[in-house]
Amino acid sequence: MRVRKAVALFGSFLIFLVCFMIYLTLDLTVFPNRKTSIVQEFQDNKWLHFEGRLKQLENDLNKHHEEVGEIKQAMKILVPSTDSSISSGKAKKINDNFVPIEPPNTNRMPNSEIIYNDSCSFQINSVPRTNIQMLDMYKTLKFDNPDGGVWKQGWKIQVDPLSWNKQHKLKVFVVPHSHNDPGWLKTVEEYYLSQTKHILNNMIVKLQDDPRRKFIWAEISYFAMWWEDLEQDQREIVKRLIRNNQLEIVTGGWVMNDEANSHWISIMHQMTEGHQWLELNLNYTPKSHWSIDPFGMSATQPMLLKQMGLQNMLIQRVHYSVKKQLALDTNLEFRWKQIWDNTGATEIFTQLMPFYSYDIPHTCGPDPKICCQFDFKRLPGHGLHCPWKVAPQPINDVNVPQKAEMLLDQYRKKSSLYKTNVLLVPLGDDFRYNHPTEWDVQYHNYQKLFDFMNSNLKMHVQIQFGTLTDYFNAVRAEKPLSDFPTLTGDFFTYADRNDHYWSGYYTSRPIYKRMDRVLLSYIRSAEIMLALSYLNKKPNSKWITNNAAGLTKAVSEARKALSLFQHHDGITGTAKDHVVVDYGEKMLQAIKSTQNVIQHCANLFLLGPGADIPAIDIVHYNIDDIRHSHDALPEKHTITIGPELSIKRIAIFNSLPFARHEVVSFMVSTPFIEVLNFKNKKIRCQVSPVFEYGSSMSNSKYQVSFIANVPALGIVSYTINALLEFEVPRETVYSSVKIFNQYAEVQPPTGFPNIHVSPSASEFTIQNARITAAFNSLGLLKALKIATHTVPVHLDFAKYGARYGAERSGAYLFLPDGDATPLHIESTIVKVIEGPLLSTVIVQLPYVQHTVTLFNSPGADGLGLQIQNLVDIEKSSNFELAMRLSTNINSTNQYFTDLNGYQILRRVRFAKLPLQANYYPMSTMAYIEDKTTRLTVLTGSPLGCASLREGQIEIMLDRKLNQDDHLGLGQGVTDNHPTRHIFRVLLERKTHRCETTSDDHPSGFPTLSAHVASQTLLNPLVLMLRTDDDDLGMLPAYSPVTTDFGVDFTLPSLRTGLTIDEKNYIGVVLQRQHLDLCFADRILLQQFPLSDGKINISAILPPLEEQVKLNKSSLSFLHIKEGVDIRSVISMCPMDIQAFVLKR
Ligand SMILES: [Zn+2]
């Protein structure tokens, strides 16, 4: 734009003129004293009472809503729909005179309740009927762990061989398997080359030797690697082995995912990666799930598997006392369903393995000493032995009668724990069957035993090798599923023996747990932007949508890196150091490549229709999140602007399906700036100094913050201009800075002459429109005030040591040396930055740089207190660091933690359990509440948490443990790195007498605030800096969304790269969250409007051609279901997940 250059020139001339005048007069008083007035304005605001502040918030909100409305209207002009009569026009720029053609469509009436119809199985007003409820079982279990004899954690099983006869035979399926971790002691590639490749190569040969032989395989990450190495004729053999049911793919996920730390969207991705690979290469659909090693079982997993069309599941690592109870009641097989499900719609048939482990000594029956003798890899000469000191013997004609009787006795005993005469006997272990002779000894010896048993009619047994689904089919043939009990709840926290609770891995290697969430958010943004680009028809270039290359390939590779990390030794932090580095490097690469996809798509959006497609190798935007290395803290760009180069263009993308009005911050090289919105109108911004070391502040780096208004799935441009000091408009506001406990003098940075420095400290407050936060003289939170209610909320940090003895805490186990002891803090410098948009308190404590921020925005960031802990425990030893929030909330012994960011379960702190057993995974949030008040903590990284005292929530931040915990890893956790965790703390009062769930409901639901604050925390606005500063007539904004969803709907995935019957599809996944509205007031419902349970998918997509087809599908897109009119309204029940495929 020539006009802009003219303005800039004229501006420069003015600047020169003014400088010259200053030089002449040397009278600095000509500068307007703007700071005083604006600081004063803020000070005045402070004294407005609460209602006044809320009124202000409401006004602000309307203003921000209007702006988003204008963007949407502008979109209708700029990006005409295919069937629209509006002329496409040449308009490319919205100027100040832009007037919306109709009132913005943002004033939908807010719902004050969650609406759903009677046909939903969802029930919260009473507890849905179930036979087994896990929290109820926990209340009655003694957890006493008596010695059960050979079955240590059980009892002496006695069976009567006469229970079986000719009509009533024991049907045994021996299922050979090999558990292949995609990374643990070796990286996935190292394992593949040294073991997995050989296992699979041998499989082809050895299964062909005898059609009675069977084998199951779970990890598609390995299978896909191997497939690449196969010749065409070998691939045909594999297909044949699958066709004739010798080989079954179980679960079919990319990995066998962790269930504590993984986010459900990542679990969905890792399953989809595997399932799509199977569909594409083998035209195969898995039926049964196999999860033998993950360390505790989540109730989210059966929900996802059911949605993917799987019919059966097998699980293994469950607390030994729970196993024993279920075994006593012959309830080891059950219909696992969701906790709110009143109709059984979510049920999936599940078997729980009864004994200690999935290895051969613990799978044939209760006595490991006997079962070990039937692990023929432990025959002399194979390098393995039986710890019970009785070695196996080769089966021959002489010993077969006695051996068969011995083995059958174990089978009969195991079978007595189940309701049917069908018995599952897994036969395998970690990385088994890697040598041809192992195949020979196992299959030969077992076949001899089978032949003997089957021909000896008095044994009344029918035994064979089987697949997992062979077993489940036989069970289903024998008994209707309705004969099995229903079960709700989960299986955390896992203990394998004694007080060995596996709650350490909820926190181990937290830097990578945080990285996992960052990568997930980048993948969401990248896949949504790419799908929208594709639907926009803009990119005709192959490099954008080609599945085998280009941006779709880049996103697909990133999904694979994320999927790999969901492995139960990945996100759990339980792999060897060099394997951890390997995961980290793969995720770093994935973050970089999704960032590249995002910046390309941002450019495509803003190029407008009809523009030429730029080349693939151009960087149009730098994402403002620099990552130099997998183990380094992310950094922000410093925007270098000044007299030479005075303008920086910025673009901000919102990956959520609702409009956002949130504070965003950038680093700039000068404090003298202005910020312009997409209409080139000056907007309010706040400039703050940046602390470097201690109390010293940078003279070359400042933080500028402003409220960005970004429509759903939209992108909006902003501009930052450098000015001379006297040009700074009144919209630019400078933070006030106070430093307490500071003895030495502080050099004020340019632009901040009035830094308040005090050698002492007193208590102080910061506030926004909703909340006032009070701090003690150490700068730690003391109380929160909402409306007229003040609640003490004491924040402190505490440490655990590792207990002494032979068994100590490690990567998996949390074995503390007692209760936590508070970190001793004597005095610390407290830095307080205050302004109209945000106020921040920064304190440096031992091991933690603790930063608390209150955003004064009408968005989700303004609903609570944001806490950033930069944790560094590198120099400690046998040390675990926790953050605690202590309140006077009468939470009794109850607390609530989420599972995989999908659902929330009620927890009870049990005195009969050790401290570490009361720790639970906190994937995205935890809360405590009483009749009036709820405190929710939201987290940006999955971590362990507990409520060890009434009114308290405690979150483990990092752990450094110098020793192995004897679970196979063979090392401690000592590779700690400085890690930045982000939390949001929400204090809410019930607005009226209201119960969302019945008192004894084992489930909880997030409040409206907690839901939107968590969504925005996990999916931050993507901040982008344009690399060239020429105005190329770019669009100022882009938004495909005509009508926002209600905030109860989320868009977990909108993606390209699906190939079904050799055609490209777009995948769409929608979820509807149930919310606890007891804490929502009128303004909140106005800020975050709810849906009426219905949704129109076309409302979030660019205008589509008539021929576009939409079908419902299973969650991993394997089962394509009925067609739906894309323009029709779709109803969804609360807690439902629904997938669709879209074909152009
Ligand atoms: Zn494993």
JSON list of C-alpha atoms and ligand atoms in Angstrom, two decimals, residues 179 181 293 358 567-569, ligand 1:
[
{"chain": "A", "resi": 179, "resn": "HIS", "atom": "CA", "xyz": [5.62, -58.08, 23.74]},
{"chain": "A", "resi": 181, "resn": "ASP", "atom": "CA", "xyz": [8.16, -52.15, 23.41]},
{"chain": "A", "resi": 293, "resn": "ASP", "atom": "CA", "xyz": [1.91, -54.01, 30.16]},
{"chain": "A", "resi": 358, "resn": "TYR", "atom": "CA", "xyz": [1.97, -61.65, 31.67]},
{"chain": "A", "resi": 567, "resn": "HIS", "atom": "CA", "xyz": [3.94, -46.00, 24.36]},
{"chain": "A", "resi": 568, "resn": "HIS", "atom": "CA", "xyz": [3.90, -47.14, 27.98]},
{"chain": "A", "resi": 569, "resn": "ASP", "atom": "CA", "xyz": [7.62, -46.47, 28.34]},
{"chain": "B", "resi": 1, "resn": "ZN", "atom": "ZN", "xyz": [6.06, -53.02, 27.73]}
]
